[in-house]
Short mmCIF file of C-alpha atoms in Angstrom, two decimals:
data_model
loop_
_atom_site.label_atom_id
_atom_site.label_comp_id
_atom_site.label_asym_id
_atom_site.label_seq_id
_atom_site.Cartn_x
_atom_site.Cartn_y
_atom_site.Cartn_z
CA MET A 1 116.59 112.14 140.42
CA GLN A 2 117.22 110.46 136.95
CA PHE A 3 115.35 111.52 134.02
CA LYS A 4 113.57 108.33 133.74
CA GLU A 5 111.77 108.75 136.84
CA LEU A 6 110.11 111.84 135.45
CA GLY A 7 107.43 109.82 133.08
CA LEU A 8 109.02 111.16 129.75
CA ASP A 9 108.43 109.28 126.73
CA ASN A 10 110.91 106.69 125.82
CA ARG A 11 111.89 108.29 122.75
CA LEU A 12 113.11 111.50 124.49
CA LEU A 13 115.07 109.17 127.17
CA LYS A 14 116.93 107.54 124.30
CA ASN A 15 117.76 111.25 123.12
CA LEU A 16 118.81 112.37 126.78
CA ASP A 17 121.07 109.19 126.91
CA HIS A 18 122.80 110.12 123.59
CA PHE A 19 123.96 112.99 125.45
CA ALA A 20 124.98 111.51 128.79
CA PHE A 21 122.06 113.56 130.36
CA LYS A 22 121.00 110.75 133.31
CA LYS A 23 120.34 112.95 136.30
CA ALA A 24 117.94 116.10 136.69
CA THR A 25 118.65 119.29 137.81
CA ASP A 26 116.76 120.96 140.33
CA ILE A 27 114.63 123.09 137.86
CA GLN A 28 114.20 120.36 135.64
CA ARG A 29 112.68 118.04 138.51
CA GLN A 30 110.22 120.32 139.79
CA ALA A 31 109.25 122.02 136.43
CA ILE A 32 108.79 118.85 134.40
CA PRO A 33 106.30 116.98 136.69
CA VAL A 34 104.21 120.77 136.62
CA ALA A 35 104.62 120.96 132.90
CA LEU A 36 103.29 117.39 131.95
CA ALA A 37 100.21 117.60 134.32
CA ASN A 38 99.59 120.55 131.59
CA LYS A 39 99.67 123.48 134.17
CA ASP A 40 100.80 126.90 133.37
CA LEU A 41 104.27 127.33 134.96
CA LEU A 42 105.78 130.62 136.23
CA ALA A 43 109.47 129.65 137.31
CA SER A 44 113.06 131.17 137.82
CA SER A 45 116.30 129.77 138.42
CA LYS A 46 119.66 131.12 138.10
CA THR A 47 121.55 130.93 134.83
CA GLY A 48 123.10 127.60 133.81
CA SER A 49 120.70 125.57 136.02
CA GLY A 50 119.60 123.41 132.81
CA LYS A 51 116.16 125.51 132.27
CA THR A 52 116.13 125.12 128.50
CA LEU A 53 115.46 121.24 129.06
CA ALA A 54 112.88 121.88 131.33
CA PHE A 55 110.20 123.32 128.90
CA VAL A 56 111.69 121.61 126.10
CA LEU A 57 111.17 118.02 127.12
CA PRO A 58 107.40 118.36 128.49
CA MET A 59 106.61 120.34 125.17
CA LEU A 60 108.05 117.45 123.32
CA HIS A 61 106.18 114.99 125.15
CA LYS A 62 102.96 116.50 125.14
CA ALA A 63 103.39 116.37 121.33
CA LEU A 64 104.27 112.73 120.92
CA LYS A 65 101.20 112.09 123.26
CA SER A 66 98.73 114.21 121.88
CA LYS A 67 96.89 115.09 118.89
CA ALA A 68 97.63 118.28 116.94
CA PHE A 69 94.91 120.88 117.17
CA SER A 70 95.67 121.66 113.21
CA ALA A 71 97.62 120.56 110.64
CA ARG A 72 99.48 123.65 109.56
CA ASP A 73 99.69 125.15 113.07
CA PRO A 74 103.06 124.96 114.89
CA ARG A 75 102.67 122.79 118.30
CA GLY A 76 105.23 124.50 119.92
CA VAL A 77 106.73 128.20 120.11
CA ILE A 78 109.75 129.27 122.28
CA LEU A 79 110.32 133.17 122.35
CA ALA A 80 113.65 134.51 123.62
CA PRO A 81 114.78 138.00 123.99
CA THR A 82 117.63 137.95 121.94
CA ARG A 83 118.84 136.07 118.59
CA GLU A 84 122.07 134.55 120.62
CA LEU A 85 119.63 133.06 123.22
CA ALA A 86 117.21 132.12 120.37
CA LYS A 87 119.66 130.21 118.39
CA GLN A 88 121.17 128.64 121.63
CA VAL A 89 117.85 127.09 122.71
CA TYR A 90 117.13 126.16 118.97
CA GLY A 91 120.10 123.99 119.05
CA GLU A 92 119.27 122.52 122.21
CA LEU A 93 115.75 121.52 120.74
CA ARG A 94 117.06 120.17 117.38
CA ALA A 95 119.54 117.72 120.04
CA MET A 96 116.30 116.53 121.44
CA LEU A 97 114.18 116.00 118.13
CA GLY A 98 116.89 113.40 116.95
CA GLY A 99 114.89 110.41 115.76
CA LEU A 100 111.65 112.36 115.59
CA SER A 101 109.28 112.87 113.12
CA TYR A 102 109.35 116.87 113.79
CA THR A 103 110.85 119.54 112.32
CA ALA A 104 111.87 123.17 113.57
CA THR A 105 112.75 126.56 112.64
CA LEU A 106 114.68 129.59 114.07
CA ILE A 107 112.97 132.91 113.10
CA VAL A 108 115.04 135.98 114.55
CA GLY A 109 115.29 139.65 113.12
CA GLY A 110 118.54 140.34 111.09
CA GLU A 111 117.87 137.68 108.63
CA ASN A 112 115.75 137.45 105.53
CA PHE A 113 112.04 137.41 105.57
CA ASN A 114 111.06 135.83 102.86
CA ASP A 115 113.30 132.75 103.51
CA GLN A 116 111.45 132.61 106.56
CA VAL A 117 108.27 132.81 105.03
CA LYS A 118 109.53 129.78 102.86
CA ALA A 119 110.31 128.08 105.90
CA LEU A 120 107.05 128.66 107.30
CA ARG A 121 105.05 127.51 104.84
CA LYS A 122 106.57 123.96 105.28
CA TYR A 123 104.56 124.15 108.61
CA PRO A 124 107.14 123.28 111.10
CA ARG A 125 106.13 121.51 114.48
CA PHE A 126 108.24 123.75 116.42
CA ILE A 127 109.53 127.27 116.14
CA VAL A 128 112.04 129.10 117.97
CA ALA A 129 111.75 132.87 117.67
CA THR A 130 112.31 136.32 118.79
CA PRO A 131 109.08 138.34 120.04
CA GLY A 132 109.47 141.28 117.02
CA ARG A 133 110.09 139.09 114.15
CA LEU A 134 107.64 136.42 115.15
CA ALA A 135 104.79 139.37 115.72
CA ASP A 136 106.04 140.79 112.17
CA HIS A 137 105.06 137.28 110.74
CA LEU A 138 101.52 137.26 112.21
CA ASP A 139 100.89 140.84 110.72
CA HIS A 140 102.02 139.34 107.36
CA ARG A 141 99.63 136.29 107.92
CA SER A 142 102.51 133.87 107.01
CA LEU A 143 101.83 132.48 110.46
CA TYR A 144 98.97 131.01 112.53
CA LEU A 145 98.88 130.21 115.97
CA ASP A 146 95.19 129.35 116.28
CA GLY A 147 96.39 125.70 116.99
CA LEU A 148 99.09 126.27 119.19
CA ASP A 149 99.80 123.82 122.01
CA THR A 150 102.57 125.26 124.19
CA LEU A 151 104.10 128.67 124.32
CA VAL A 152 107.29 129.22 125.90
CA LEU A 153 108.66 132.49 127.20
CA ASP A 154 112.01 132.36 128.19
CA GLU A 155 114.16 135.16 129.94
CA ALA A 156 110.60 136.58 130.01
CA ASP A 157 112.19 139.68 132.38
CA ARG A 158 115.00 140.35 129.72
CA MET A 159 111.99 140.56 126.83
CA LEU A 160 110.22 143.05 128.83
CA ASP A 161 113.20 145.27 129.36
CA LEU A 162 113.81 145.48 126.09
CA GLY A 163 110.40 146.89 125.52
CA PHE A 164 108.56 143.47 123.75
CA VAL A 165 105.27 144.27 125.82
CA LYS A 166 103.07 144.78 122.52
CA GLU A 167 104.47 141.87 120.54
CA LEU A 168 104.06 139.61 123.62
CA HIS A 169 100.37 140.69 123.79
CA SER A 170 99.90 140.34 119.85
CA ILE A 171 101.33 136.70 120.00
CA HIS A 172 98.95 135.98 123.21
CA LYS A 173 95.91 137.09 121.37
CA ALA A 174 96.80 135.37 118.18
CA ALA A 175 97.04 131.56 120.21
CA ASN A 176 94.39 132.75 122.86
CA HIS A 177 92.57 129.43 123.10
CA ARG A 178 91.58 127.62 126.37
CA ARG A 179 93.83 124.65 125.68
CA ARG A 180 96.96 126.36 125.18
CA GLN A 181 99.83 125.83 127.88
CA THR A 182 102.11 128.70 128.72
CA LEU A 183 105.45 128.00 130.52
CA MET A 184 107.32 131.51 131.72
CA PHE A 185 110.77 131.29 132.83
CA SER A 186 112.17 134.55 134.28
CA ALA A 187 115.51 135.38 136.01
CA THR A 188 113.31 136.60 139.11
CA LEU A 189 110.03 136.40 139.98
CA ASP A 190 109.90 139.83 141.77
CA HIS A 191 109.95 141.66 138.31
CA ALA A 192 106.62 143.91 138.53
CA GLU A 193 106.13 143.98 134.71
CA VAL A 194 106.92 139.84 134.79
CA ASN A 195 103.84 139.43 137.42
CA ASP A 196 101.84 141.53 135.40
CA ILE A 197 102.04 140.04 132.10
CA ALA A 198 101.98 136.27 133.97
CA MET A 199 98.25 137.61 135.22
CA GLN A 200 97.24 138.04 131.60
CA MET A 201 98.75 135.54 129.97
CA LEU A 202 99.00 132.58 132.61
CA GLU A 203 96.22 130.67 133.88
CA ASP A 204 96.41 129.82 138.04
CA PRO A 205 100.21 128.98 137.30
CA LYS A 206 102.26 127.02 139.63
CA ARG A 207 104.89 129.29 140.69
CA ILE A 208 108.58 127.62 141.29
CA ALA A 209 111.37 129.51 142.18
CA VAL A 210 114.75 127.41 142.23
CA GLY A 211 118.17 129.20 143.62
CA ALA A 212 117.71 132.87 144.22
CA ALA A 213 119.40 135.05 141.26
CA ASN A 214 121.61 136.69 143.56
CA GLN A 215 122.91 133.08 145.20
CA GLN A 216 126.61 132.92 145.06
CA HIS A 217 127.86 130.83 142.41
CA THR A 218 130.28 127.94 143.76
CA ASP A 219 132.18 127.28 141.15
CA ILE A 220 132.95 130.59 140.28
CA ASP A 221 135.56 132.56 141.77
CA GLN A 222 134.63 136.61 141.84
CA ARG A 223 137.42 139.19 141.89
CA PHE A 224 137.02 143.07 141.97
CA TYR A 225 139.59 145.72 141.30
CA LEU A 226 139.59 149.30 141.91
CA CYS A 227 140.75 151.64 138.95
CA ASP A 228 141.52 155.13 139.09
CA HIS A 229 140.86 155.75 135.11
CA LEU A 230 140.83 154.36 131.61
CA ASP A 231 144.65 153.58 131.38
CA HIS A 232 144.59 151.98 134.63
CA LYS A 233 141.92 149.79 133.56
CA GLN A 234 143.73 148.80 130.29
CA ALA A 235 146.73 148.15 132.28
CA LEU A 236 144.88 145.93 135.02
CA LEU A 237 143.41 144.00 131.95
CA ASP A 238 146.86 143.27 130.23
CA ARG A 239 147.87 142.03 133.47
CA ILE A 240 145.32 139.91 133.75
CA LEU A 241 145.55 138.10 130.53
CA ASP A 242 149.36 138.10 130.93
CA ASP A 243 149.00 135.94 134.09
CA ALA A 244 145.73 133.93 133.98
CA ASP A 245 145.85 130.32 132.65
CA TYR A 246 143.13 130.58 130.68
CA ARG A 247 141.17 129.12 127.89
CA GLN A 248 138.80 131.35 126.27
CA VAL A 249 137.76 134.63 127.85
CA MET A 250 134.76 137.04 127.77
CA ILE A 251 135.25 140.75 128.04
CA PHE A 252 132.31 142.63 128.50
CA THR A 253 131.95 146.47 127.60
CA ALA A 254 129.77 149.04 127.80
CA THR A 255 129.63 150.47 124.34
CA ARG A 256 129.94 149.03 120.65
CA SER A 257 133.08 151.46 120.17
CA ASP A 258 134.50 150.31 123.38
CA THR A 259 134.34 146.09 122.09
CA GLU A 260 136.33 147.48 118.89
CA ARG A 261 138.91 149.42 120.62
CA LEU A 262 139.81 147.05 122.75
CA THR A 263 139.74 144.17 120.33
CA GLU A 264 142.16 146.31 118.09
CA LEU A 265 144.29 146.76 121.16
CA LEU A 266 144.27 143.22 121.98
CA ASN A 267 144.94 141.80 118.55
CA GLN A 268 148.32 144.15 118.46
CA ARG A 269 149.55 142.02 121.02
CA LYS A 270 148.53 138.59 119.03
CA LEU A 271 145.85 137.70 121.44
CA LYS A 272 143.45 136.72 118.65
CA ALA A 273 140.32 138.81 119.96
CA VAL A 274 137.12 139.58 118.21
CA ALA A 275 134.59 141.90 118.55
CA LEU A 276 130.90 141.50 119.06
CA SER A 277 128.21 143.91 119.14
CA GLY A 278 124.22 144.52 118.43
CA GLU A 279 125.20 146.67 115.16
CA LEU A 280 126.58 143.56 113.27
CA SER A 281 124.16 141.70 110.61
CA GLN A 282 122.85 138.18 111.78
CA SER A 283 125.18 136.64 109.67
CA GLN A 284 128.29 138.30 110.89
CA ARG A 285 127.18 138.09 114.22
CA ASN A 286 126.72 133.86 113.64
CA ALA A 287 129.95 133.89 111.74
CA ILE A 288 131.80 135.51 114.91
CA MET A 289 129.94 132.98 117.38
CA SER A 290 130.71 129.76 115.36
CA GLN A 291 134.82 130.49 115.35
CA PHE A 292 134.65 131.63 119.30
CA GLU A 293 132.93 128.39 119.87
CA ARG A 294 135.43 126.34 117.57
CA ALA A 295 138.23 128.35 119.42
CA VAL A 296 139.80 129.82 116.46
CA HIS A 297 139.43 133.54 118.39
CA LYS A 298 140.36 132.80 122.30
CA ILE A 299 138.93 136.57 123.06
CA LEU A 300 135.75 137.52 122.49
CA VAL A 301 134.83 141.17 123.60
CA THR A 302 131.41 141.98 123.76
CA THR A 303 128.47 143.88 125.22
CA ASP A 304 125.94 142.69 126.91
CA ILE A 305 124.30 140.96 124.00
CA ALA A 306 126.37 137.99 124.61
CA SER A 307 125.46 137.92 128.39
CA ARG A 308 122.47 135.22 127.90
CA GLY A 309 122.04 132.38 126.10
CA ILE A 310 126.00 131.56 125.22
CA ASP A 311 126.99 128.16 126.40
CA ILE A 312 130.63 127.56 126.07
CA PRO A 313 132.20 125.08 128.15
CA ASN A 314 135.86 126.25 127.28
CA VAL A 315 135.20 129.76 128.77
CA SER A 316 137.48 129.84 131.96
CA HIS A 317 137.37 133.74 132.64
CA VAL A 318 134.70 136.60 132.46
CA ILE A 319 136.01 140.01 132.88
CA ASN A 320 133.83 143.11 132.99
CA PHE A 321 135.99 145.68 131.52
CA ASP A 322 132.96 147.94 132.43
CA MET A 323 130.15 147.31 135.12
CA PRO A 324 126.71 146.64 133.61
CA LYS A 325 123.97 149.15 134.54
CA HIS A 326 121.40 146.64 135.25
CA THR A 327 122.54 144.16 138.43
CA GLU A 328 120.90 141.06 136.77
CA GLU A 329 123.14 141.36 133.95
CA TYR A 330 125.95 140.96 136.40
CA VAL A 331 125.03 137.51 137.37
CA HIS A 332 124.29 136.44 133.55
CA ARG A 333 127.63 137.99 132.51
CA VAL A 334 129.39 135.94 135.15
CA GLY A 335 127.33 133.25 134.62
CA ARG A 336 129.23 132.48 131.01
CA THR A 337 131.79 130.93 133.14
CA GLY A 338 131.83 127.77 135.53
CA ARG A 339 129.60 126.00 133.36
CA ALA A 340 129.20 121.93 133.25
CA GLY A 341 131.06 121.37 136.39
CA ASN A 342 134.08 123.63 135.44
CA ARG A 343 135.77 126.19 137.61
CA GLY A 344 135.51 129.73 136.15
CA GLU A 345 137.13 133.14 137.41
CA ALA A 346 134.99 136.29 136.97
CA LEU A 347 137.02 139.63 137.43
CA SER A 348 135.50 143.28 137.50
CA LEU A 349 137.15 146.40 137.10
CA VAL A 350 135.69 149.21 139.19
CA GLY A 351 136.35 153.05 138.38
CA PRO A 352 134.68 156.28 139.50
CA LYS A 353 132.11 155.92 136.74
CA ASP A 354 131.16 151.96 138.03
CA TRP A 355 131.01 153.01 141.24
CA ALA A 356 127.19 153.68 141.45
CA SER A 357 126.54 150.15 139.31
CA PHE A 358 129.16 148.27 141.70
CA LYS A 359 127.12 149.53 144.80
CA ARG A 360 123.83 148.25 143.65
CA ILE A 361 125.70 144.91 142.77
CA GLU A 362 127.13 144.54 145.99
CA THR A 363 123.48 145.22 147.50
CA TYR A 364 121.86 142.85 145.13
CA LEU A 365 124.63 139.92 145.86
CA GLN A 366 123.73 140.84 149.72
CA GLN A 367 127.69 140.42 150.14
CA ASP A 368 130.33 142.56 151.75
CA ILE A 369 132.74 142.97 148.47
CA GLN A 370 136.48 143.33 149.25
CA PHE A 371 138.99 144.40 146.86
CA ASP A 372 141.96 142.65 145.41
CA THR A 373 145.45 144.55 143.97
CA LEU A 374 147.83 143.33 141.69
CA GLU A 375 151.71 144.11 142.44
CA GLY A 376 152.59 147.50 141.22
CA LEU A 377 149.37 148.56 139.62
CA LYS A 378 147.36 149.90 143.02
CA GLY A 379 145.33 152.76 142.24
CA LYS A 380 144.40 155.87 144.30
CA PHE A 381 140.91 155.46 143.78
CA LYS A 382 139.28 153.92 147.05
CA GLY A 383 135.36 154.75 146.31
CA ILE A 384 133.03 157.16 146.55
CA LYS A 385 131.63 158.33 149.76
CA PRO A 386 127.59 158.76 149.85
CA ARG A 387 126.65 162.39 150.23
CA LYS A 388 125.07 163.49 153.67
CA PRO A 389 121.29 163.88 152.97
CA LYS A 390 120.20 167.39 153.22
CA PHE A 391 117.64 168.09 155.60
CA ALA A 392 114.61 170.59 154.92
CA GLY A 393 114.38 173.57 157.18
CA LYS A 394 116.52 176.60 157.98
CA PRO A 395 119.38 177.27 155.16
CA ASN A 396 122.54 176.45 156.20
CA LYS A 397 124.43 179.37 157.09
CA GLY A 398 128.02 178.29 157.20
CA LYS A 399 130.38 176.58 160.09
CA ALA A 400 129.63 179.11 162.55
CA ALA A 401 125.49 178.34 162.26
CA GLN A 402 126.36 174.71 163.10
CA LYS A 403 128.13 175.50 166.33
CA ALA A 404 125.71 174.73 169.33
CA GLN A 405 124.46 178.01 170.61
CA PRO A 406 123.90 178.78 174.27
CA LYS A 407 120.45 178.34 175.65
CA LYS A 408 119.13 181.87 176.27
CA VAL A 409 117.34 182.30 179.94
CA ALA A 410 114.86 184.98 180.90
CA ARG A 411 115.63 187.43 183.28
CA LYS A 412 114.26 187.82 186.62
CA PRO A 413 112.08 190.73 187.36
CA VAL A 414 114.22 193.01 189.86
CA LYS A 415 112.49 193.48 192.98
CA ARG A 416 111.94 197.32 193.57
CA ASP A 417 112.01 198.94 196.93
CA LYS A 418 108.25 200.90 196.73
CA SER A 419 108.45 201.60 200.56
CA PHE A 420 107.18 205.24 201.56
CA TYR A 421 107.99 207.52 204.61
CA GLN A 422 105.53 210.11 205.74
CA HIS A 423 103.51 210.06 202.50
CA VAL A 424 106.85 210.27 200.42
CA ALA A 425 108.04 207.79 198.15
CA VAL A 426 111.56 206.58 199.50
CA GLY A 427 111.75 203.35 197.67
CA ASP A 428 115.24 203.06 195.71
CA ASN A 429 117.16 205.71 197.39
CA VAL A 430 114.40 208.48 196.39
CA PHE A 431 116.29 211.87 196.99
CA VAL A 432 114.19 213.60 199.33
CA PRO A 433 116.04 217.28 200.01
CA LYS A 434 115.86 218.42 203.46
CA LYS A 435 114.66 221.61 204.26
CA ARG A 436 117.32 224.56 205.01
CA PRO A 437 116.99 225.72 208.35
CA GLN A 438 115.96 229.73 208.51
CA SER A 439 118.99 231.77 209.69
CA ASP A 440 118.55 234.22 212.74
CA ASP A 441 119.00 237.00 210.32
CA SER A 442 115.68 236.07 207.97
CA ALA A 443 114.24 236.38 211.27
CA ASP A 444 114.83 239.90 211.38
#
């Protein structure tokens, strides 16, 4: 389906043509008509499916075709779980605002609060924000949402996982009027907390699920390698980077210290790597992402902070140096490659400490995963066998007790001979003494 068939404003279609967006994706084709009908929406789609335009376009169309409820309040607010995702969404929103007389601002944590207050005093029509910082501005009364047209929750499952329930309720309360439209997007609709908050914030929502989150991405080649220990992982990583014909690489680790250690090792090999983690200030993170987008650095070593919202077409390889704790994060990590019709490779290193996470991912993907090997680097680790369940009952007494015991058979009672002879018991060979005959001498 072409965008022009969806009934969007011509000014939006012009901007879409400028960026060569002609054909709507599945989530756009299904979500945009529902949103244009002013219905609340609860939708899920896999990463890289184009869901950002699925809520940006109808939000802007509504603003162009209707009057604002308030001159000072924003017409649309988009909430994102992380600064990186918020920045990515803000970039797409700005692209669609080209030629329109609307302003937008980005409100995220880690940046100067007073500068944000000044930006909000200019009454921007659209705001992209993280829940925590937006709630702070509501508390300080530097922002009001009484006249909000559209509230969008992007990656709602991730926001709830990060503990933003209180902030979401605060935002909902500040913009709780009957004409507000709410669009909620989540990686899965099976998330219990997502359904709970949807019942509180959405009114009779239309539910749309496009492509299961665990559906295999056809543009991504996924491979897994078993590792004995940390040094083995490092050797595999070095070989992969030596052999791979990559443009840019994202390497995911478990902790901030791991990102710094790996980055130092890679830079010693002159591989132009940079580390990204949540401990950095927002300005530092922005600078690192800007350099990576411009290919100043070929390798980005990061935690899960960059698993969502990073849309860089030149990322040809994703490497899981450590497996993620949450199964959904694996899907988002590997979704950083294979974008915009490009082919991508996702390689995962599975050691003993990663085994439990790997098994959960295997179950989530509903695949029987086979392991690859690299010549000369095949390890001894073959996985961890699941423990046999312990049954309640008698305590285990060792191997001897486990052997089958012969079944005891009750003895039959012995038949006894109870016969009598001349009123004397003779049964069972009772000894009956015979009378000795009297001798002739005794007769004398």
